[in-house]
Coordinates of C-alpha atoms and ligand atoms in Angstrom, one line a residue:
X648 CA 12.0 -14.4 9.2
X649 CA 13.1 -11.1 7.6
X650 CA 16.4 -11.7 5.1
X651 CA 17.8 -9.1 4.0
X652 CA 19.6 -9.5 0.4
X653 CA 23.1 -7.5 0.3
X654 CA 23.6 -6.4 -3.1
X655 CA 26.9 -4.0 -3.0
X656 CA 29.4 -3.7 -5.2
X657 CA 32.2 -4.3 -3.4
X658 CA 33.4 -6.7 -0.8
X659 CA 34.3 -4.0 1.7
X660 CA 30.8 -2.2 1.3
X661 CA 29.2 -6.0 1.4
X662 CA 30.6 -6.4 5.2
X663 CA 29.3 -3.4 6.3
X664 CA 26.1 -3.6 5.0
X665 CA 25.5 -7.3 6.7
X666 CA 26.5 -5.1 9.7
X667 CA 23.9 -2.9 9.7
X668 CA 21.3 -5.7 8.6
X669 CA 21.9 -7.9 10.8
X670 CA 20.7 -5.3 13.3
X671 CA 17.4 -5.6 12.4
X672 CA 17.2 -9.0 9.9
X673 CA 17.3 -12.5 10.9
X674 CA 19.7 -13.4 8.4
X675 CA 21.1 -11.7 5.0
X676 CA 21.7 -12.8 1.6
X677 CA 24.7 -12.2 -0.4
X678 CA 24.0 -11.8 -3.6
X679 CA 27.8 -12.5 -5.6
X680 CA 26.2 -11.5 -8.7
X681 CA 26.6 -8.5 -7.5
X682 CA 30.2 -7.6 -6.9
X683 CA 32.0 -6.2 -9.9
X684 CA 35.1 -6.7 -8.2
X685 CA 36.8 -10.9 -7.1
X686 CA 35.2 -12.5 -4.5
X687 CA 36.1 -12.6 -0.8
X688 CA 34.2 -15.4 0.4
X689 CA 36.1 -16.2 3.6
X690 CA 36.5 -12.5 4.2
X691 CA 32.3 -11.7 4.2
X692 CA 31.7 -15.1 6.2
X693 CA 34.3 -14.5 8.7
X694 CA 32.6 -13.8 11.9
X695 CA 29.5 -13.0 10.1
X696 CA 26.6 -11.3 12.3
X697 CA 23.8 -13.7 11.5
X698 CA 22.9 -16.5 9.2
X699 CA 23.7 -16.2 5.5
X700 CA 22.4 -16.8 2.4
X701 CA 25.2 -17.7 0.0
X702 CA 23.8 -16.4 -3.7
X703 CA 25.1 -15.8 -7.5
X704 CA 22.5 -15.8 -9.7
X705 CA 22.5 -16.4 -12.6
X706 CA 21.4 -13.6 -15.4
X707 CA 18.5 -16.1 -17.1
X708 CA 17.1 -16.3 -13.8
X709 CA 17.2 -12.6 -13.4
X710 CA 20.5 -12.4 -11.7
X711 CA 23.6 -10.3 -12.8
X712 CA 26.1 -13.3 -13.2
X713 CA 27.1 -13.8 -16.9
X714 CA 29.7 -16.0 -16.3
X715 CA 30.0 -19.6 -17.4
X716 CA 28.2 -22.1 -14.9
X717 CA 30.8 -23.9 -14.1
X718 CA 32.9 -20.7 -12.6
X719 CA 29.6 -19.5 -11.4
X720 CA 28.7 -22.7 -9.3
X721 CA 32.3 -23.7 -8.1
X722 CA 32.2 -20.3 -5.8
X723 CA 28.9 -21.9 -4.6
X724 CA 31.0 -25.2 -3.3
X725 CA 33.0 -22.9 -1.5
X726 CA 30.4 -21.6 0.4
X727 CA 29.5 -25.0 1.3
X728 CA 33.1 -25.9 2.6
X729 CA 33.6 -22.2 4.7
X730 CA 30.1 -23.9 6.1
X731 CA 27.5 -21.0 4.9
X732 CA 23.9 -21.5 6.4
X733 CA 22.0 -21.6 3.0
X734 CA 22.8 -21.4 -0.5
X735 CA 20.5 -20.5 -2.8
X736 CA 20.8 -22.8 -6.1
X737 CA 18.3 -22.4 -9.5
X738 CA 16.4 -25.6 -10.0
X739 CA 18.4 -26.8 -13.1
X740 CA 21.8 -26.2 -11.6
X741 CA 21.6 -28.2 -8.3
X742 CA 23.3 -31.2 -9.6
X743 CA 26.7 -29.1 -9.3
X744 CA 26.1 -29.0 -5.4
X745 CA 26.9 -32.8 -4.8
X746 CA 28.7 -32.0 -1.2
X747 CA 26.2 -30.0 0.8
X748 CA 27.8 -30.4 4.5
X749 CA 25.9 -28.8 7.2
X750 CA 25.1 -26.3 4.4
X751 CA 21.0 -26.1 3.9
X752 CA 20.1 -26.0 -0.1
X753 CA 17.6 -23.9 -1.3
X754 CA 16.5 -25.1 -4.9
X755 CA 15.0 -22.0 -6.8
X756 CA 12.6 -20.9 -9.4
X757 CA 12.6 -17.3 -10.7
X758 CA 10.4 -16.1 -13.8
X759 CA 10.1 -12.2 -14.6
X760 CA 7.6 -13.0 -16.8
X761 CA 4.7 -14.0 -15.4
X762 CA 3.2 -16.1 -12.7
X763 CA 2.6 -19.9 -14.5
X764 CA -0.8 -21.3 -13.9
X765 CA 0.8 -24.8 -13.3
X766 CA 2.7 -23.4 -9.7
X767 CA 1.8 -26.8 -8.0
X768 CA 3.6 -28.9 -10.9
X769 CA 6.5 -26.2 -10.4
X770 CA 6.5 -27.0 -6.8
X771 CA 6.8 -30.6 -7.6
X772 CA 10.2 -30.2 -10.2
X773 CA 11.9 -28.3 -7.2
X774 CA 10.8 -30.8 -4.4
X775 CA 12.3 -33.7 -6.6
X776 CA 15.4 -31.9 -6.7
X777 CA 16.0 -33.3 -3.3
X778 CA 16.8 -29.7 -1.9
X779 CA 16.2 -28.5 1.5
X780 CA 13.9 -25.7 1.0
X781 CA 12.5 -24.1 -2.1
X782 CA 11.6 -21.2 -2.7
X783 CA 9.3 -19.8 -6.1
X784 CA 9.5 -16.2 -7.0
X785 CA 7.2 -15.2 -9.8
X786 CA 6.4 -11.9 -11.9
X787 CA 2.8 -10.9 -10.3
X788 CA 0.8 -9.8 -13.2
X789 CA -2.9 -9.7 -11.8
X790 CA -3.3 -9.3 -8.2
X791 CA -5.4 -12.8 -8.3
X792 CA -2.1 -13.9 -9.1
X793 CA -0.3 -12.9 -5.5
X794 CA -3.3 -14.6 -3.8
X795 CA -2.8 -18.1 -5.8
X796 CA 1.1 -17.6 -4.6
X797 CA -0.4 -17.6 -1.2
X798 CA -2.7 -20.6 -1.4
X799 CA 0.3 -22.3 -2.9
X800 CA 1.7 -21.6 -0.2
X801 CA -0.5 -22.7 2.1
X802 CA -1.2 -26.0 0.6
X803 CA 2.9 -27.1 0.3
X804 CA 3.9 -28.6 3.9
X805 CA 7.5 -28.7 3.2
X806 CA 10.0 -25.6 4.0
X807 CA 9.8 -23.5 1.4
X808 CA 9.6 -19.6 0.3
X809 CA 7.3 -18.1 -1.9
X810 CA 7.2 -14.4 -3.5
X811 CA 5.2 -12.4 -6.1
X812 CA 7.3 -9.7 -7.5
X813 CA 6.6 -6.6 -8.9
X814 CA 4.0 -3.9 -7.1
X815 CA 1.2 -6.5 -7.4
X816 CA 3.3 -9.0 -5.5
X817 CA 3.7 -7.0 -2.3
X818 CA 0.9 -8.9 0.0
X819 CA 2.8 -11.9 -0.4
X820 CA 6.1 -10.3 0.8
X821 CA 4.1 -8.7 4.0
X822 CA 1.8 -11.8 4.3
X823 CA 4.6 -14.2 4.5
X824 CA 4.4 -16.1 8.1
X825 CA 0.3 -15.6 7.3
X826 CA 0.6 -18.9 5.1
X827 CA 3.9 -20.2 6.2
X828 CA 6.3 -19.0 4.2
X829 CA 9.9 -19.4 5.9
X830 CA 11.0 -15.9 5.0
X831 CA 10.6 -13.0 3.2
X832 CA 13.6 -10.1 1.6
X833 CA 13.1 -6.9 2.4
X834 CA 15.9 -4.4 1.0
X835 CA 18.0 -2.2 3.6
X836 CA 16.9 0.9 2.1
X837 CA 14.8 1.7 -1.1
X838 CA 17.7 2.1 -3.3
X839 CA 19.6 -1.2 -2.4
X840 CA 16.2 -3.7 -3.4
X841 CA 17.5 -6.8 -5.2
X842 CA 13.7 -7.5 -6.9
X843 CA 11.1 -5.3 -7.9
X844 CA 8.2 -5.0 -5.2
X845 CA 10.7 -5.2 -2.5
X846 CA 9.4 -3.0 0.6
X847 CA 12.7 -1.8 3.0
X848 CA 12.9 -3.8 6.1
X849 CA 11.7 -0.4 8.3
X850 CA 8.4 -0.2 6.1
X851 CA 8.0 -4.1 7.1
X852 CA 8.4 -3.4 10.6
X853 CA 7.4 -0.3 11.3
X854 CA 4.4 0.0 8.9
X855 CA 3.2 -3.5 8.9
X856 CA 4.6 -5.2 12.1
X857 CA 6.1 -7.9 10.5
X858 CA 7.0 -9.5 13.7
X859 CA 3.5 -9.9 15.0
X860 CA 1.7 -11.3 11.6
X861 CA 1.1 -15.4 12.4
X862 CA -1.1 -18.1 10.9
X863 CA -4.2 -16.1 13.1
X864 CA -3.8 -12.8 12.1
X865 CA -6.8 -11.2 9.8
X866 CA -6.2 -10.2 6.5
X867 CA -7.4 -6.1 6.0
X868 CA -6.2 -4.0 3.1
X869 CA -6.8 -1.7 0.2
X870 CA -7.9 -2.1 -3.3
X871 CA -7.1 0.4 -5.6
X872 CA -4.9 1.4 -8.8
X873 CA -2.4 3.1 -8.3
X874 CA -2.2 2.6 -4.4
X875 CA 1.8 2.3 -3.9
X876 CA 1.0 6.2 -2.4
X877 CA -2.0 5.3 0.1
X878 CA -1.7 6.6 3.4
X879 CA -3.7 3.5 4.5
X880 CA -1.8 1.1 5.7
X881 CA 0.2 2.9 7.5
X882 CA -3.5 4.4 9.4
X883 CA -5.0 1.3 9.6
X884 CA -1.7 -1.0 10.9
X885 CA -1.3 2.0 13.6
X886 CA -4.9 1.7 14.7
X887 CA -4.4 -2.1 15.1
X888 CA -1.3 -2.7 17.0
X889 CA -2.9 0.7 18.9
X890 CA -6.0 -1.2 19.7
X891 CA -3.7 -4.6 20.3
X892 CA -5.5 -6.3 17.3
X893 CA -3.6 -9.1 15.4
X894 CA -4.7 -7.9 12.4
X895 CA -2.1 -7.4 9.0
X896 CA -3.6 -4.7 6.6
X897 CA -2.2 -4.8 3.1
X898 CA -2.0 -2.9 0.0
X899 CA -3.9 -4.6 -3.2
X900 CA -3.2 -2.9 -6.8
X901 CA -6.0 -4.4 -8.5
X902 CA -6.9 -3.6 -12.4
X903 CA -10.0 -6.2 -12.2
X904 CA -12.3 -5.6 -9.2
X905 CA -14.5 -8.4 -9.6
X906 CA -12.2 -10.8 -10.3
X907 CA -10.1 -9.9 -7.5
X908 CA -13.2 -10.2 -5.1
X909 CA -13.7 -13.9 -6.3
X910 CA -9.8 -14.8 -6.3
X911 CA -9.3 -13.1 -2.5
X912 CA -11.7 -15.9 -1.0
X913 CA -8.7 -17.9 0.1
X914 CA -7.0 -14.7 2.0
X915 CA -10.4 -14.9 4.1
X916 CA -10.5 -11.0 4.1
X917 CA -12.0 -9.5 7.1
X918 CA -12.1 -6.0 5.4
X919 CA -11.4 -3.9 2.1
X920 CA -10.9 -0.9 1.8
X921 CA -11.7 0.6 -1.5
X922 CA -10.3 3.8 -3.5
X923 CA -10.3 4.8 -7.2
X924 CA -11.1 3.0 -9.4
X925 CA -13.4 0.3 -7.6
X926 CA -15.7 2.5 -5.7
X927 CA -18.8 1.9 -8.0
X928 CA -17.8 -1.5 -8.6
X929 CA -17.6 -2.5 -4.9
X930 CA -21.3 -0.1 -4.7
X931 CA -22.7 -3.0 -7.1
X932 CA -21.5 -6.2 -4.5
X933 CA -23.1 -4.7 -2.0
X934 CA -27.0 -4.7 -1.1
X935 CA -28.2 -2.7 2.1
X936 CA -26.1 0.1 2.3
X937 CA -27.3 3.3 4.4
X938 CA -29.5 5.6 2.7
X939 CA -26.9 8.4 1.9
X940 CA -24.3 5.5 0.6
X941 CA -26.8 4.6 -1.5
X942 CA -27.5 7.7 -3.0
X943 CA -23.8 8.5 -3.5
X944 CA -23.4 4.6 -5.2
X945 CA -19.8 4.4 -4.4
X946 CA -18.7 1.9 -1.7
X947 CA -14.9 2.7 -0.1
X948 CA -15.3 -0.1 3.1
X949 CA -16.2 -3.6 2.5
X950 CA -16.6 -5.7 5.3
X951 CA -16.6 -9.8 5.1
X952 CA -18.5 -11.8 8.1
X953 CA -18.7 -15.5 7.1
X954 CA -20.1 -15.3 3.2
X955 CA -21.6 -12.4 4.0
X956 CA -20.2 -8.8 2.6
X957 CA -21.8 -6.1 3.9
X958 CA -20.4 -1.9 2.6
X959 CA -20.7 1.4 3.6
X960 CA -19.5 4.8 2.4
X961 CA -17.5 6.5 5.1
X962 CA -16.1 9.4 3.2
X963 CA -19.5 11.9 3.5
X964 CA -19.7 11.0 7.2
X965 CA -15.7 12.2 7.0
X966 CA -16.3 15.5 5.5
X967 CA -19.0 16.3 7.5
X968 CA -16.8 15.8 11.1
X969 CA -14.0 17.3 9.5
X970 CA -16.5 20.5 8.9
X971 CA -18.1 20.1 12.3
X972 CA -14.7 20.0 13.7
X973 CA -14.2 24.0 13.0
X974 CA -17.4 24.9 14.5
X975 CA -18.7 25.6 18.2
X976 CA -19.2 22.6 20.3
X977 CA -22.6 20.8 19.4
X978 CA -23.7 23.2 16.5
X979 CA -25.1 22.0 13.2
X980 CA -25.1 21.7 9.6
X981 CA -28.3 22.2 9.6
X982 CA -29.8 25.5 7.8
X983 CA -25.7 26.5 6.6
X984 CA -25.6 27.9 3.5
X985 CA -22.5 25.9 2.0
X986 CA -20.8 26.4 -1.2
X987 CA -19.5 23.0 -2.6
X988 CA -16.8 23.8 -5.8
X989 CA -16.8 20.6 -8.2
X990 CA -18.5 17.7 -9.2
X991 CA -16.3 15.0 -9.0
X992 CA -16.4 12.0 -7.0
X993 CA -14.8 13.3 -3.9
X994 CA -17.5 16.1 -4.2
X995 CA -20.6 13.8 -4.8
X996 CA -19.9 12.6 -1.8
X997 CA -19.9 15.5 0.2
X998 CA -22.5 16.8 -1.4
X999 CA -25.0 13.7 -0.6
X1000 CA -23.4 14.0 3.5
X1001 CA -24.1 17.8 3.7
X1002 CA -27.8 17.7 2.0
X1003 CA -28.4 14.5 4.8
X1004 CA -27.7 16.7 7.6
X1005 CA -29.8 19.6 6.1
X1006 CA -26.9 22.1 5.0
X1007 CA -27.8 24.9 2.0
X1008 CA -25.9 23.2 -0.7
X1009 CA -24.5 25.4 -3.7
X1010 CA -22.8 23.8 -6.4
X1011 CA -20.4 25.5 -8.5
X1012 CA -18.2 23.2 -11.1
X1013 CA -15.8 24.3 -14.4
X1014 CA -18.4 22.3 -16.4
X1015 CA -21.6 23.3 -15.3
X1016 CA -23.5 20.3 -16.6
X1017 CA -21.5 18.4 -14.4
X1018 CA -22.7 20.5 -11.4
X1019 CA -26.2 20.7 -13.2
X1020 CA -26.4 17.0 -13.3
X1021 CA -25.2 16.6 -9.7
X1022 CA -27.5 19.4 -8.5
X1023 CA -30.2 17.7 -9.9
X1024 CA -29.9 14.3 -8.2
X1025 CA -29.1 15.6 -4.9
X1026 CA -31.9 18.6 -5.0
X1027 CA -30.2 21.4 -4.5
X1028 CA -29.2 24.4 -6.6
X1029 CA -25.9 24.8 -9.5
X1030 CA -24.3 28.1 -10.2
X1031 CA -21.7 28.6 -12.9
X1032 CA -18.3 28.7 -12.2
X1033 CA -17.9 32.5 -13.0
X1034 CA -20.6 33.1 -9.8
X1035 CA -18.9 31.2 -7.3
X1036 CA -18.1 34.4 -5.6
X1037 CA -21.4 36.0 -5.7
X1038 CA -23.0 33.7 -2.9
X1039 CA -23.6 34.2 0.3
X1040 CA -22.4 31.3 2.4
X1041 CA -21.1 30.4 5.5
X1042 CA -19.0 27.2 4.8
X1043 CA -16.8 26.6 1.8
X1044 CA -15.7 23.2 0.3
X1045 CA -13.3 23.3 -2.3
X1046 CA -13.7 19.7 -3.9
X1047 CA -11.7 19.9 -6.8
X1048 CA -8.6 19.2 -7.3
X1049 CA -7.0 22.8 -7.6
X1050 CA -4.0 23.5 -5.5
X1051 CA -2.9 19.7 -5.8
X1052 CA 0.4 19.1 -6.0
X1053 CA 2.7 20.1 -7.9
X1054 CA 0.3 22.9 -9.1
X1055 CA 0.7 24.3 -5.6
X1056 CA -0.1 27.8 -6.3
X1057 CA -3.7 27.3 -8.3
X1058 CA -6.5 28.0 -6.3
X1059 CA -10.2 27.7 -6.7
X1060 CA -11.4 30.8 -5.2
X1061 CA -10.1 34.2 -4.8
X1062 CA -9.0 35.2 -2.0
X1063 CA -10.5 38.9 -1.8
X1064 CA -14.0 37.1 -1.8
X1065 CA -13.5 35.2 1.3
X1066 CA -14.7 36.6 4.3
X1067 CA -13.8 36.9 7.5
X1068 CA -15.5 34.1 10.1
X1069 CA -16.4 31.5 7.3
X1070 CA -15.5 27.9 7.4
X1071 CA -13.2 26.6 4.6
X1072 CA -12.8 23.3 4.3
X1073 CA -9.9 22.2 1.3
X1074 CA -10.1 18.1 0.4
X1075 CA -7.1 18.6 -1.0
X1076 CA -4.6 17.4 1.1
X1077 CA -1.2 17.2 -0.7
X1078 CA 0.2 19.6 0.1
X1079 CA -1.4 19.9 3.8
X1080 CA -1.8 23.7 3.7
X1081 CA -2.5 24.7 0.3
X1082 CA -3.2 28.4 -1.4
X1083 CA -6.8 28.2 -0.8
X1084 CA -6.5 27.5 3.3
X1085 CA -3.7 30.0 3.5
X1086 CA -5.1 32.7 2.4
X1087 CA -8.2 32.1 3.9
X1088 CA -6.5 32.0 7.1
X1089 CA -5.2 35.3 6.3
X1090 CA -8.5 36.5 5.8
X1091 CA -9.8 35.3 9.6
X1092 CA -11.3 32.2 7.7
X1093 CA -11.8 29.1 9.8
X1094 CA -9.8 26.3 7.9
X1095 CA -9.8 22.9 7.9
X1096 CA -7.3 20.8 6.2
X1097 CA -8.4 18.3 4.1
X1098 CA -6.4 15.0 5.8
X1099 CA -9.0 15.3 8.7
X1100 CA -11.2 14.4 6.2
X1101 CA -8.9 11.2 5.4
X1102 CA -8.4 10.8 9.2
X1103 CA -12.2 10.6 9.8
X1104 CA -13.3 8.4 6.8
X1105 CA -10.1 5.8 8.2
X1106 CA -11.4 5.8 12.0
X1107 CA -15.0 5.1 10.7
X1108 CA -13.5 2.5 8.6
X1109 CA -12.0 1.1 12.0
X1110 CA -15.2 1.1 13.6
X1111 CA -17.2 -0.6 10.8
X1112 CA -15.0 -3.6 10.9
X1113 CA -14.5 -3.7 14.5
X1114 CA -17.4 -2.3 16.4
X1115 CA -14.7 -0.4 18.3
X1116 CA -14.3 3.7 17.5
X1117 CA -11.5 4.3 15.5
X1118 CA -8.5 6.0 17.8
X1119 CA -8.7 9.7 15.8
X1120 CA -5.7 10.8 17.4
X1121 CA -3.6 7.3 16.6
X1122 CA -4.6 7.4 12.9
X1123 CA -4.1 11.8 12.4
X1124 CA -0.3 10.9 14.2
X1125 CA 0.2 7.9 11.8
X1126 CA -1.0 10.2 8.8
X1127 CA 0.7 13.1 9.4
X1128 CA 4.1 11.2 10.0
X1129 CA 3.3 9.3 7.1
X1130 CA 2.3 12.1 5.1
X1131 CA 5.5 13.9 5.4
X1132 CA 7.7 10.7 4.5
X1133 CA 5.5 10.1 1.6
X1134 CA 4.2 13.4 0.0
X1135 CA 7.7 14.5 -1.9
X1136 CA 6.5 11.4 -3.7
X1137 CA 3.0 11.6 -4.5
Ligands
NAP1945 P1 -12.3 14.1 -9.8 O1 -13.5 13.2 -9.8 O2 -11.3 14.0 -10.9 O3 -12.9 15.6 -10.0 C1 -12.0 16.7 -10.2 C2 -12.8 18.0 -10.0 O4 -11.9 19.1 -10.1 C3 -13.8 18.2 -11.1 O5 -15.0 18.9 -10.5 C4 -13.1 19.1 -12.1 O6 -13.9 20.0 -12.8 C5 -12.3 20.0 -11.1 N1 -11.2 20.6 -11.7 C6 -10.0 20.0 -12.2 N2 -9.2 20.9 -12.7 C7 -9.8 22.1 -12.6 C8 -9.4 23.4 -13.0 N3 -8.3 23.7 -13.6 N4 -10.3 24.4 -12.7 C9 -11.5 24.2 -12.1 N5 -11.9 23.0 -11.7 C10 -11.1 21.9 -12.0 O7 -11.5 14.1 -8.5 P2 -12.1 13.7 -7.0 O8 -11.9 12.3 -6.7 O9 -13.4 14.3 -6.9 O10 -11.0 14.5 -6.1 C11 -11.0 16.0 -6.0 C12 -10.0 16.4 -5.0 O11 -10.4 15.9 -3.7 C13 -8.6 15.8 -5.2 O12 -7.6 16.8 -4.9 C14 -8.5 14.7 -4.2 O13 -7.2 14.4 -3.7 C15 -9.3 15.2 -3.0 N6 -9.9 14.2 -2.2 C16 -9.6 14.3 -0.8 C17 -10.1 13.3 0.0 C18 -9.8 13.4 1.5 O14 -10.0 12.5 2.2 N7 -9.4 14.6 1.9 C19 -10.9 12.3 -0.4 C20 -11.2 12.2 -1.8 C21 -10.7 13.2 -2.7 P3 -14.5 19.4 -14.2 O15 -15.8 18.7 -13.9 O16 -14.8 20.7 -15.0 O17 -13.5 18.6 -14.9

């Protein structure tokens, strides 16, 4: 169940916002603490549209009330009297909630701090409280953390709801009816969340199809610091409910790779996916990679069958069909003198993929040792940065990270030197059409943007976990839409 917690200031703006929740909710919460003006109790339960939630927290269990208990609890019996669904009590105050009616309790535990190791002991204070359901809600510090809030979960068989707050925290708030959680909150729009971490209640439905997420469903996500931007769960979800998968793919911001891998055992992952910073690491967990993934040693899909974890690279087969894309039907790399600017990550990759397929690579970098070095492991030939125009080439890659946003107007290659009938590729992909493919479209250029390149390396990601071919056009249509809701952000 979805609840969504109703957190305005005034009574007036409370009933209307249970209004438009209970559109799309199962039941809201609403939270007294937050009225700055007297409370209406009868007037917000009063026909209410759906269940309710009956809440005034306290402010040492991270609520805004900083009144004395006694004032704060008393509206709390009212609740109970004008017969409220649930109230919400903290652990220590329950024994002010003698008459509970037809009114189910819900005995919490809140700690902004941190997430205790002893969470089963916790458990056991709030069950011998004698309340109906309980509920935990814990500051997630180390992703490890959100996954013991799960197991925790999964190993209580009493009614109870269990959260990790905070960015780390979010796979327990999508992953909810996964280990049989009774609900989880999700905030009416991004401005009105009651805890840190909270995801709106359209991103929970929309994105990660709350509704159809059970006990069954496989556990797919991303690991990566920071990730709160990633395009990939809104790719990946499409591509499942697309392909009528019941599979959940969630977002992991993880500081400690390894430790995370061991921790994540109880989520029984099916897949990772795996951005910046972990690429390397997740290179070193995995043994028989393809040739070129090996070469590259950066792993960005991990793939768990049973205790085995198998990895590939998909991001040099990515750039190379987002090349082959701009070019006549069936021709190849083969024998194309390309011109690859940087040396990063991003372009060791696409370096390693065009040398595989028997393209001409140049290398041009602002630090030509970096290009040097690079050039030297793949075999194949570094200019300085000052010659980049000087070649002769028929494909373009700019690989650096010039013309990112917000420095929208840099670009890594002039645009008198591009010439008319060459491919140019851009990685960059925020903003979508930047300087460099502009121009070069002005100057008869070829272009290709650099989210088919993110569109490409997702779908093979698809197909490495599931044997099926990723659906290009469902994951571009989930990107681009996602892309333009997202990218004032990034
Ligand atoms: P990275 O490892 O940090 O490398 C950055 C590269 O940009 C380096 O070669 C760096 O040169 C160069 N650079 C930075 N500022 C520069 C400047 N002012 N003038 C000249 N060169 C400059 O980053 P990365 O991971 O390789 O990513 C590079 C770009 O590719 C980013 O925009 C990223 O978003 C994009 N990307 C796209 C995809 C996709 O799917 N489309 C995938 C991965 C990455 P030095 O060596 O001299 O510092």
């Amino acid at each position: 169940m979805i609840c969504v917690p109703i957190v305005a200031r005034t009574n007036e703006a409370a009933r209307a916002d249970m209004l438009r929740a209970a559109r799309l909710a199962d039941m809201v919460e609403l939270r007294l603490d937050y009225l700055q003006e007297r409370v209406r109790l009868d007037f917000l339960l009063q026909d209410r549209p759906c269940p309710v939630i009956v809440t005034n927290r306290a402010a040492r269990q991270g609520g805004l009330y900083e009144g004395g208990e006694a004032e704060r609890t008393s509206i709390l019996r009212e609740a109970v009297q004008l017969g409220a669904e649930y109230v919400d009590i903290e652990y220590d105050a329950v024994g002010r909630l003698r008459e509970r009616l037809g009114t189910k309790i819900i005995v919490s535990y809140h700690n902004f701090e941190e997430t205790p190791a002893d969470l089963h002991a916790i458990a056991q204070t709030l069950l011998g409280t004698g309340g109906d359901i309980i509920k935990i809600a814990t500051h997630v510090t180390t992703t490890s953390d959100a996954v013991r809030l799960c197991q925790l979960s999964a190993d209580l068989g009493v009614p109870k709801v269990i959260l990790g707050m905070g960015s780390k925290g979010m796979p327990t708030r999508i992953l909810t009816q996964k280990f049989g959680s009774l609900l989880t909150y999700a905030a009416l729009s991004r401005d009105r969340a009651s805890a840190p971490g909270q995801l709106t209640i359209t991103d929970l439905l929309d994105v990660y199809r709350f509704r159809s997420i059970d006990a069954s469903s496989a556990v797919y996500g991303v690991i990566g610091n920071p990730i709160a931007h990633s395009l990939s769960p809104h790719v990946q979800n499409a591509a499942f409910r697309h392909e009528g998968l019941n599979c959940v793919y969630v977002p992991f911001e993880v500081d400690d790779f390894d430790s995370f891998i061991k921790s994540s055992k109880c989520l029984s992952p099916k897949g990772f996916s795996v951005t910046l910073p972990h690429k390397e690491a997740a290179a070193r967990l995995v043994r028989d990679v393809d040739e070129v993934t090996g070469k590259i040693g950066a792993v960005n899909t991990l793939k768990f069958d049973g205790g085995r974890i198998t990895g590939t690279n998909t991001d040099w087969k990515a750039a190379l069909d987002a090349i082959k894309s701009a070019m006549a039907e069936g021709a190849s790399l083969a024998g194309k003198r390309v011109l690859v600017l940087g040396a990063g990550g991003a372009t060791r990759a696409i370096v390693f993929g065009l040398i595989s397929s028997g393209a001409e690579v140049v290398i041009a970098n602002r630090t030509f040792e970096r290009a040097e070095a690079l050039a030297r492991e793949a075999g194949c030939r570094a200019i300085r940065w000052e010659e980049r125009t000087e070649v002769a080439t028929d494909i373009i890659v700019n690989s650096t990270s010039l013309g990112m946003s917000p420095e929208v107007e840099a670009t890594p290659f002039p645009k008198e030197a591009l010439q008319g009938g060459q491919v140019v590729f851009d990685a960059v992909y925020n903003p979508r059409q930047t300087r460099l493919l502009r121009e070069a479209a002005e100057m008869d250029c070829i272009v290709v943007e650099g989210i088919e390149m993110f569109v490409h390396q997702a779908a093979a990601q698809f197909e490495f976990w599931t044997g099926r071919p990723g659906p290009v056009d469902v994951i571009r249509n989930a990107a681009t839409a996602a892309f333009d809701g997202v990218s004032e952000t990034l």
